[in-house]
Tab-separated table of C-alpha atoms in Angstrom:
chain	number	residue	atom	x	y	z
A	1	MET	CA	29.066	-122.232	43.585
A	2	ILE	CA	29.500	-124.634	40.685
A	3	CYS	CA	32.474	-123.782	38.416
A	4	TRP	CA	30.858	-124.075	35.083
A	5	TRP	CA	28.202	-121.675	36.254
A	6	CYS	CA	30.749	-119.507	37.631
A	7	ARG	CA	32.684	-119.362	34.303
A	8	TRP	CA	29.582	-118.927	32.363
A	9	GLN	CA	28.740	-115.658	34.661
A	10	ILE	CA	32.352	-114.665	34.085
A	11	SER	CA	31.850	-114.848	30.249
A	12	ARG	CA	28.537	-112.945	30.399
A	13	ALA	CA	30.222	-110.177	32.419
A	14	ALA	CA	32.988	-110.086	29.973
A	15	ASP	CA	30.375	-109.800	27.116
A	16	GLU	CA	28.383	-107.199	28.545
A	17	ARG	CA	31.508	-105.278	29.778
A	18	ARG	CA	30.467	-105.022	33.439
A	19	PRO	CA	32.259	-106.033	36.727
A	20	LEU	CA	31.776	-109.465	38.362
A	21	ALA	CA	29.042	-110.004	40.709
A	22	GLU	CA	30.198	-110.529	44.300
A	23	PRO	CA	29.462	-114.269	44.644
A	24	VAL	CA	31.205	-114.822	41.451
A	25	ARG	CA	34.231	-112.956	42.611
A	26	ARG	CA	34.469	-114.647	45.893
A	27	HIS	CA	34.292	-117.996	44.199
A	28	ALA	CA	37.043	-117.106	41.631
A	29	ASP	CA	39.219	-116.038	44.553
A	30	GLY	CA	39.557	-119.576	45.698
A	31	CYS	CA	39.227	-121.361	42.604
A	32	ALA	CA	42.338	-121.609	40.119
A	33	GLY	CA	40.184	-122.713	37.271
A	34	CYS	CA	37.516	-119.951	37.332
A	35	ALA	CA	40.487	-117.592	38.187
A	36	ALA	CA	42.256	-118.581	34.836
A	37	HIS	CA	38.958	-118.213	32.948
A	38	TRP	CA	38.562	-114.546	34.343
A	39	LYS	CA	42.253	-113.647	33.517
A	40	ALA	CA	41.631	-114.873	30.005
A	41	ALA	CA	39.028	-112.557	29.514
A	42	LEU	CA	41.152	-109.572	31.268
A	43	VAL	CA	44.098	-110.469	28.962
A	44	LEU	CA	42.011	-110.232	25.765
A	45	ARG	CA	40.558	-107.024	26.779
A	46	SER	CA	43.731	-105.380	27.461
A	47	ALA	CA	45.618	-106.848	24.383
A	48	MET	CA	44.328	-104.128	22.040
A	49	ALA	CA	47.613	-102.215	21.344
A	50	PRO	CA	47.220	-100.197	18.126
A	51	LEU	CA	48.445	-102.196	15.195
A	52	PRO	CA	51.096	-100.649	12.730
A	53	CYS	CA	49.441	-100.132	9.340
A	54	PRO	CA	51.569	-100.252	6.201
A	55	PRO	CA	52.230	-96.781	4.711
A	56	ASP	CA	50.499	-97.217	1.365
A	57	LEU	CA	47.735	-99.600	2.264
A	58	HIS	CA	44.968	-96.954	1.053
A	59	GLY	CA	46.677	-96.534	-2.039
A	60	ARG	CA	46.778	-100.385	-2.780
A	61	ILE	CA	43.408	-100.986	-1.817
A	62	MET	CA	41.944	-98.251	-4.039
A	63	ARG	CA	44.117	-99.422	-6.846
A	64	ALA	CA	42.691	-102.762	-6.559
A	65	VAL	CA	39.204	-101.579	-6.451
A	66	ARG	CA	39.793	-99.365	-9.427
A	67	GLY	CA	41.097	-102.287	-11.294
A	68	ALA	CA	38.114	-104.285	-10.330
A	69	GLN	CA	35.976	-101.168	-11.715
A	70	ALA	CA	37.790	-100.905	-14.909
A	71	VAL	CA	37.325	-104.606	-15.756
A	72	ALA	CA	33.714	-104.346	-14.817
A	73	GLN	CA	32.983	-101.516	-16.899
A	74	GLU	CA	34.894	-102.547	-20.109
A	75	PRO	CA	32.510	-102.404	-23.089
A	76	ALA	CA	31.047	-105.641	-24.581
A	77	GLY	CA	33.890	-105.801	-26.933
A	78	TRP	CA	36.684	-108.290	-27.167
A	79	ARG	CA	36.230	-109.480	-23.549
A	80	ARG	CA	32.368	-110.373	-23.869
A	81	GLY	CA	31.908	-110.316	-27.408
A	82	VAL	CA	34.285	-112.906	-28.337
A	83	PRO	CA	32.987	-115.561	-26.119
A	84	ALA	CA	29.296	-114.854	-27.173
A	85	SER	CA	30.236	-115.370	-30.968
A	86	LEU	CA	32.419	-118.432	-30.056
A	87	TRP	CA	29.333	-119.819	-28.263
A	88	ALA	CA	27.252	-119.173	-31.402
A	89	ALA	CA	29.776	-120.377	-33.722
A	90	ALA	CA	29.940	-123.753	-31.534
A	91	ALA	CA	26.136	-124.144	-31.608
A	92	ALA	CA	26.136	-123.611	-35.247
A	93	ALA	CA	28.815	-126.233	-35.784
A	94	LEU	CA	26.759	-128.615	-33.433
A	95	LEU	CA	23.600	-128.069	-35.297
A	96	ALA	CA	25.306	-128.971	-38.637
A	97	VAL	CA	27.038	-131.878	-37.260
A	98	VAL	CA	23.591	-133.108	-35.901
A	99	ALA	CA	21.720	-132.344	-39.257
A	100	VAL	CA	24.445	-134.216	-41.291
A	101	GLY	CA	24.065	-137.105	-38.949
A	102	VAL	CA	20.263	-137.180	-39.218
A	103	TRP	CA	20.526	-136.933	-42.988
A	104	PHE	CA	22.909	-139.957	-43.131
A	105	HIS	CA	20.616	-141.824	-40.903
A	106	SER	CA	17.597	-141.282	-42.930
A	107	ARG	CA	19.329	-142.372	-46.101
A	108	TRP	CA	20.780	-145.527	-44.526
A	109	PRO	CA	17.785	-148.112	-44.446
A	110	SER	CA	17.492	-150.435	-41.481
A	111	GLY	CA	18.493	-154.232	-42.318
A	112	ARG	CA	21.710	-153.606	-44.112
A	113	SER	CA	22.647	-155.980	-46.979
A	114	GLY	CA	25.768	-156.231	-49.196
A	115	ALA	CA	24.154	-154.275	-52.082
A	116	GLU	CA	22.765	-151.353	-49.941
A	117	PRO	CA	25.894	-149.256	-49.732
A	118	ALA	CA	25.846	-148.815	-53.388
A	119	ALA	CA	22.430	-147.464	-53.091
A	120	TRP	CA	23.285	-144.535	-50.834
A	121	VAL	CA	26.948	-143.776	-52.033
A	122	SER	CA	26.090	-142.126	-55.274
A	123	GLY	CA	28.649	-142.646	-58.023
A	124	PHE	CA	30.117	-145.674	-56.667
A	125	ARG	CA	29.376	-149.011	-58.479
A	126	TRP	CA	29.370	-151.464	-55.681
A	127	GLY	CA	27.840	-154.212	-57.914
A	128	ALA	CA	31.021	-154.097	-60.288
A	129	VAL	CA	33.404	-154.404	-57.409
A	130	GLU	CA	31.431	-157.248	-56.150
A	131	GLU	CA	31.355	-159.136	-59.517
A	132	ARG	CA	35.130	-158.622	-60.107
A	133	ALA	CA	35.728	-159.947	-56.594
A	134	GLU	CA	33.559	-163.142	-57.188
A	135	ARG	CA	35.517	-163.774	-60.511
A	136	LEU	CA	38.779	-163.470	-58.783
A	137	VAL	CA	37.826	-165.889	-56.031
A	138	ARG	CA	36.223	-168.417	-58.490
A	139	ALA	CA	39.392	-168.213	-60.784
A	140	ALA	CA	41.615	-168.839	-57.742
A	141	LEU	CA	39.500	-171.814	-56.470
A	142	GLU	CA	39.511	-173.359	-59.998
A	143	ALA	CA	43.195	-172.934	-60.323
A	144	GLU	CA	43.492	-174.535	-56.774
A	145	ARG	CA	41.187	-177.383	-57.788
A	146	HIS	CA	42.863	-178.000	-60.945
A	147	GLY	CA	46.357	-178.038	-59.458
A	148	LEU	CA	45.139	-180.431	-56.591
A	149	ARG	CA	43.487	-182.785	-59.086
A	150	GLU	CA	46.878	-182.995	-61.013
A	151	ASP	CA	48.760	-183.626	-57.739
A	152	LEU	CA	46.603	-186.457	-56.991
A	153	LEU	CA	46.847	-188.101	-60.204
A	154	THR	CA	50.748	-187.854	-60.289
A	155	THR	CA	50.750	-189.353	-56.782
A	156	GLY	CA	48.343	-191.995	-57.761
A	157	ARG	CA	50.278	-193.100	-60.827
A	158	GLY	CA	53.468	-193.165	-58.689
A	159	LEU	CA	51.865	-195.392	-56.213
A	160	LEU	CA	50.372	-197.666	-58.812
A	161	ALA	CA	53.681	-197.894	-60.700
A	162	ALA	CA	55.352	-198.833	-57.379
A	163	LEU	CA	52.808	-201.585	-57.041
A	164	ASP	CA	53.134	-202.725	-60.622
A	165	ILE	CA	49.435	-202.154	-61.382
A	166	SER	CA	47.774	-199.891	-63.719
A	167	PHE	CA	44.418	-197.827	-63.595
A	168	SER	CA	42.945	-200.421	-65.758
A	169	ASP	CA	43.405	-203.114	-63.166
A	170	ILE	CA	41.287	-201.121	-60.545
A	171	ARG	CA	37.559	-201.894	-60.702
A	172	PRO	CA	35.023	-201.027	-58.450
A	173	GLY	CA	34.200	-203.906	-55.948
A	174	SER	CA	37.549	-205.457	-56.596
A	175	ALA	CA	38.903	-206.506	-53.259
A	176	THR	CA	41.980	-208.415	-54.301
A	177	SER	CA	45.145	-207.459	-56.226
A	178	SER	CA	46.739	-209.374	-58.945
A	179	ASN	CA	49.163	-211.444	-56.477
A	180	GLY	CA	46.177	-212.161	-54.269
A	181	ALA	CA	47.011	-210.012	-51.324
A	182	LEU	CA	45.156	-207.300	-50.084
B	1	MET	CA	35.047	-84.792	-0.054
B	2	ASP	CA	34.586	-82.695	3.150
B	3	ALA	CA	30.966	-83.367	2.765
B	4	LEU	CA	31.457	-87.036	2.534
B	5	VAL	CA	33.414	-87.078	5.812
B	6	GLN	CA	30.535	-86.061	7.602
B	7	ARG	CA	28.160	-88.764	6.083
B	8	SER	CA	27.360	-91.947	7.812
B	9	ASP	CA	28.734	-95.172	6.435
B	10	GLU	CA	25.337	-96.234	5.212
B	11	GLU	CA	24.893	-93.092	3.398
B	12	LEU	CA	28.212	-93.285	1.746
B	13	ALA	CA	27.445	-96.895	0.755
B	14	ARG	CA	24.304	-95.599	-0.840
B	15	ARG	CA	26.317	-93.036	-2.787
B	16	ALA	CA	28.716	-95.673	-3.752
B	17	VAL	CA	26.163	-97.809	-5.310
B	18	GLU	CA	24.931	-94.929	-7.286
B	19	GLY	CA	28.402	-94.601	-8.810
B	20	CYS	CA	30.153	-92.182	-6.420
B	21	GLY	CA	33.784	-93.434	-6.321
B	22	ALA	CA	34.680	-90.805	-3.771
B	23	ALA	CA	32.182	-92.357	-1.206
B	24	PHE	CA	33.775	-95.675	-1.626
B	25	GLU	CA	37.043	-94.184	-1.159
B	26	GLU	CA	35.999	-92.546	2.191
B	27	LEU	CA	34.707	-95.792	3.318
B	28	ALA	CA	37.806	-97.558	2.690
B	29	ASN	CA	39.583	-94.752	4.487
B	30	ARG	CA	37.615	-95.369	7.507
B	31	HIS	CA	37.652	-99.034	7.624
B	32	GLU	CA	41.001	-100.118	6.151
B	33	ARG	CA	42.844	-99.955	9.354
B	34	GLY	CA	40.342	-102.146	11.217
B	35	VAL	CA	40.099	-104.583	8.455
B	36	TYR	CA	43.750	-104.719	7.943
B	37	GLY	CA	44.239	-105.389	11.859
B	38	PHE	CA	41.724	-108.155	11.638
B	39	PHE	CA	43.558	-110.129	8.850
B	40	LEU	CA	47.066	-109.259	10.386
B	41	ARG	CA	45.816	-110.870	13.677
B	42	ARG	CA	43.950	-113.530	12.052
B	43	THR	CA	46.560	-114.789	9.711
B	44	GLY	CA	49.835	-113.623	11.401
B	45	HIS	CA	51.471	-112.494	8.053
B	46	ILE	CA	51.720	-108.774	7.020
B	47	GLN	CA	51.777	-109.787	3.206
B	48	ASP	CA	48.625	-112.086	3.562
B	49	ALA	CA	46.785	-109.229	5.685
B	50	GLU	CA	47.621	-106.651	2.899
B	51	ASP	CA	46.340	-108.987	0.186
B	52	LEU	CA	43.204	-109.997	2.018
B	53	SER	CA	42.420	-106.471	2.957
B	54	GLN	CA	42.459	-105.490	-0.785
B	55	ARG	CA	40.385	-108.466	-1.667
B	56	ALA	CA	37.951	-107.506	1.072
B	57	PHE	CA	37.370	-104.191	-0.220
B	58	VAL	CA	37.222	-105.332	-3.952
B	59	ALA	CA	34.558	-107.840	-2.665
B	60	ALA	CA	32.740	-105.253	-0.971
B	61	TRP	CA	32.609	-103.038	-4.012
B	62	LYS	CA	31.462	-105.799	-6.180
B	63	ALA	CA	28.757	-106.581	-3.742
B	64	LEU	CA	27.550	-103.203	-3.067
B	65	GLY	CA	24.490	-103.713	-5.055
B	66	ARG	CA	23.240	-106.339	-2.507
B	67	TYR	CA	24.189	-104.195	0.528
B	68	ASP	CA	21.217	-103.604	2.740
B	69	PRO	CA	21.499	-100.040	4.121
B	70	LYS	CA	19.414	-100.672	6.936
B	71	ARG	CA	22.302	-102.952	8.253
B	72	PRO	CA	25.496	-101.212	9.599
B	73	PHE	CA	28.008	-101.206	6.810
B	74	ARG	CA	30.792	-102.086	9.339
B	75	HIS	CA	29.015	-105.409	10.127
B	76	TRP	CA	28.589	-106.139	6.527
B	77	LEU	CA	32.021	-105.497	5.724
B	78	TYR	CA	33.392	-107.771	8.639
B	79	ALA	CA	31.253	-110.371	7.370
B	80	ILE	CA	33.009	-110.247	3.981
B	81	ALA	CA	36.246	-110.283	5.860
B	82	HIS	CA	35.236	-113.190	7.794
B	83	ARG	CA	34.499	-115.202	4.833
B	84	LEU	CA	37.659	-114.248	3.137
B	85	SER	CA	39.638	-115.486	6.164
B	86	ILE	CA	37.708	-118.731	6.177
B	87	ASP	CA	38.499	-119.213	2.345
B	88	HIS	CA	42.101	-118.150	3.053
B	89	TYR	CA	42.600	-120.933	5.717
B	90	ARG	CA	40.851	-123.465	3.327
B	91	ALA	CA	43.242	-122.617	0.601
B	92	ARG	CA	46.148	-123.057	3.017
B	93	ARG	CA	44.884	-126.366	4.045
B	94	ARG	CA	44.627	-127.467	0.428
B	95	GLU	CA	48.002	-126.454	-0.048
B	96	GLU	CA	49.125	-128.369	3.113
B	97	ASP	CA	50.901	-125.204	4.442
B	98	LEU	CA	50.052	-126.083	7.901
B	99	VAL	CA	53.279	-124.703	9.216
B	100	GLU	CA	52.622	-122.175	11.994
B	101	ALA	CA	53.342	-118.731	10.964
B	102	VAL	CA	55.907	-116.945	12.890
B	103	PRO	CA	54.234	-113.987	14.605
B	104	GLU	CA	55.550	-110.623	13.133
B	105	ARG	CA	55.746	-108.341	16.001
B	106	GLU	CA	57.472	-105.209	14.865
B	107	GLY	CA	55.906	-102.331	16.730
B	108	MET	CA	53.994	-104.561	19.005
B	109	GLU	CA	54.216	-105.300	22.771
B	110	ALA	CA	55.103	-108.984	22.928
B	111	TRP	CA	52.453	-110.174	25.386
B	112	ALA	CA	50.350	-107.073	25.909
B	113	SER	CA	49.037	-107.301	22.145
B	114	GLY	CA	50.391	-109.467	19.509
B	115	GLU	CA	51.222	-112.715	21.254
B	116	VAL	CA	47.621	-112.867	22.949
B	117	TRP	CA	46.025	-112.829	19.517
B	118	ASP	CA	48.600	-114.943	17.881
B	119	ALA	CA	48.209	-117.490	20.660
B	120	ALA	CA	44.448	-117.310	20.379
B	121	ARG	CA	44.562	-117.809	16.654
B	122	ARG	CA	46.560	-121.131	17.202
B	123	ARG	CA	44.099	-122.283	19.597
B	124	LEU	CA	40.722	-121.389	18.351
B	125	ASP	CA	38.614	-122.077	15.362
B	126	GLY	CA	37.848	-119.192	12.813
B	127	ALA	CA	34.481	-118.499	14.276
B	128	GLN	CA	35.580	-118.256	18.017
B	129	TRP	CA	38.660	-116.017	17.079
B	130	THR	CA	36.555	-113.748	14.851
B	131	ALA	CA	33.954	-113.386	17.534
B	132	LEU	CA	36.546	-112.528	20.127
B	133	TRP	CA	38.116	-109.959	17.760
B	134	LEU	CA	34.869	-108.309	17.022
B	135	MET	CA	34.173	-108.185	20.494
B	136	TYR	CA	37.491	-106.813	22.040
B	137	ALA	CA	39.172	-105.157	18.928
B	138	GLU	CA	36.041	-103.618	17.248
B	139	GLY	CA	33.952	-103.351	20.250
B	140	LEU	CA	30.887	-104.959	18.770
B	141	SER	CA	27.990	-106.094	21.131
B	142	VAL	CA	26.927	-109.835	21.122
B	143	ARG	CA	23.925	-109.171	18.915
B	144	GLU	CA	26.152	-107.284	16.459
B	145	ILE	CA	28.419	-110.042	16.347
B	146	ALA	CA	25.648	-112.553	15.784
B	147	GLY	CA	24.582	-110.404	12.754
B	148	VAL	CA	28.290	-110.476	11.577
B	149	LEU	CA	28.777	-114.188	11.777
B	150	GLY	CA	24.857	-115.171	10.715
B	151	ARG	CA	24.191	-116.894	14.202
B	152	SER	CA	22.052	-116.354	16.981
B	153	THR	CA	22.912	-114.211	20.133
B	154	VAL	CA	22.961	-117.391	22.347
B	155	GLY	CA	24.918	-119.084	19.654
B	156	VAL	CA	27.626	-116.316	19.907
B	157	LYS	CA	27.457	-116.164	23.801
B	158	VAL	CA	28.401	-119.938	23.763
B	159	LEU	CA	31.011	-119.340	21.049
B	160	LEU	CA	32.755	-116.561	23.287
B	161	HIS	CA	32.505	-118.444	26.433
B	162	ARG	CA	34.075	-121.679	24.713
B	163	ALA	CA	36.774	-119.580	23.253
B	164	ARG	CA	37.670	-118.131	26.809
B	165	ARG	CA	37.464	-121.409	28.298
B	166	LYS	CA	39.900	-122.868	25.752
B	167	LEU	CA	42.243	-120.097	26.073
B	168	ALA	CA	42.135	-119.886	29.895
B	169	ARG	CA	42.720	-123.816	29.939
B	170	ALA	CA	45.710	-123.246	27.548
B	171	TRP	CA	47.334	-120.441	29.073
B	172	ALA	CA	46.776	-121.623	32.698
B	173	ALA	CA	48.625	-124.802	31.768
B	174	GLU	CA	51.335	-122.800	29.734
B	175	TYR	CA	52.238	-120.064	32.126
B	176	GLY	CA	50.839	-121.430	35.367
B	177	TRP	CA	48.628	-118.502	36.031
B	178	ARG	CA	48.147	-117.079	39.322
B	179	LEU	CA	45.705	-114.239	39.460
B	180	PRO	CA	46.853	-111.817	42.198
B	181	GLN	CA	44.027	-110.022	44.038
B	182	ALA	CA	45.514	-106.677	43.208
B	183	GLU	CA	45.249	-107.458	39.359
B	184	ARG	CA	41.587	-108.431	39.681
B	185	GLU	CA	40.651	-105.458	41.800
B	186	ALA	CA	42.517	-103.170	39.317
B	187	VAL	CA	40.908	-104.504	36.150
B	188	SER	CA	37.279	-105.063	37.275
């Protein structure tokens, strides 16, 4: 007999709680592997000593069940009402944020330019700020230009004095100096 | 209460669904020892077995509305217990708590009872172990085990066969089994 078939037959006999067929038994007598398979089934069947049970197991189980019952039967008060109201508040806040966003978006025209913010921020004179800034920048530039001109004139006069020539000697197109050198 | 004792599990479950707490208590009274034994052998820890037993009955109570009275209550309860044991082992794996539990043996015969199931637990996967337990400890048939585990009867036969084969190989190697003729004659 083939061993795998014999072991399957042993398992079937164990499942159905019936004795082994004679050919299977004969094979198992001479086959250590099939005998071990048979013994495993027998050991499992015999290993059913009663288990000690904790003394208050029933009480603990029923306390756990009653605890679950109590939680399930709680009225829709603070446990269930609060989350619902929180959800409602969160939804209202979200709606408000979206509405404000849409309102701002509609008030802000596309193609932004420098003067446009003054149009939607009421009460804020954007033009006055711009004019003042422009005046300040112009004044600074003018002061810088004036200072630069003075510096250039002073330096030029110094150089000319060092060369012993005056402004009046300089003429456009003149290529030579008074001493004939370049 | 006396009247409840005479009722079937399924009738008690129907009453429990209708809100009869005493009916559910009677159900717990009937099955708590078996469920606790299942978890004790499955986990090897008394504390885990107690916790899981409580959770099994709480889960059963919560799911009573979905219980089909045409199905035996005990099979339905063990299906819940089997799922809980799987969850328990998954959680233990997540916690990397893979240290083998030391079998707790007070009140048990070493080889004849506790050690067999502890050894089986170490070697078999959850479904194989549960199938063997339901067969030998609860006395369920292959068809009933198939109902509990949600498998076909052929699938359960294969499961049981492979479980026995795995144990036979391990035990034969470990203990050098020789099966005396007298023992075979006595048991079969």
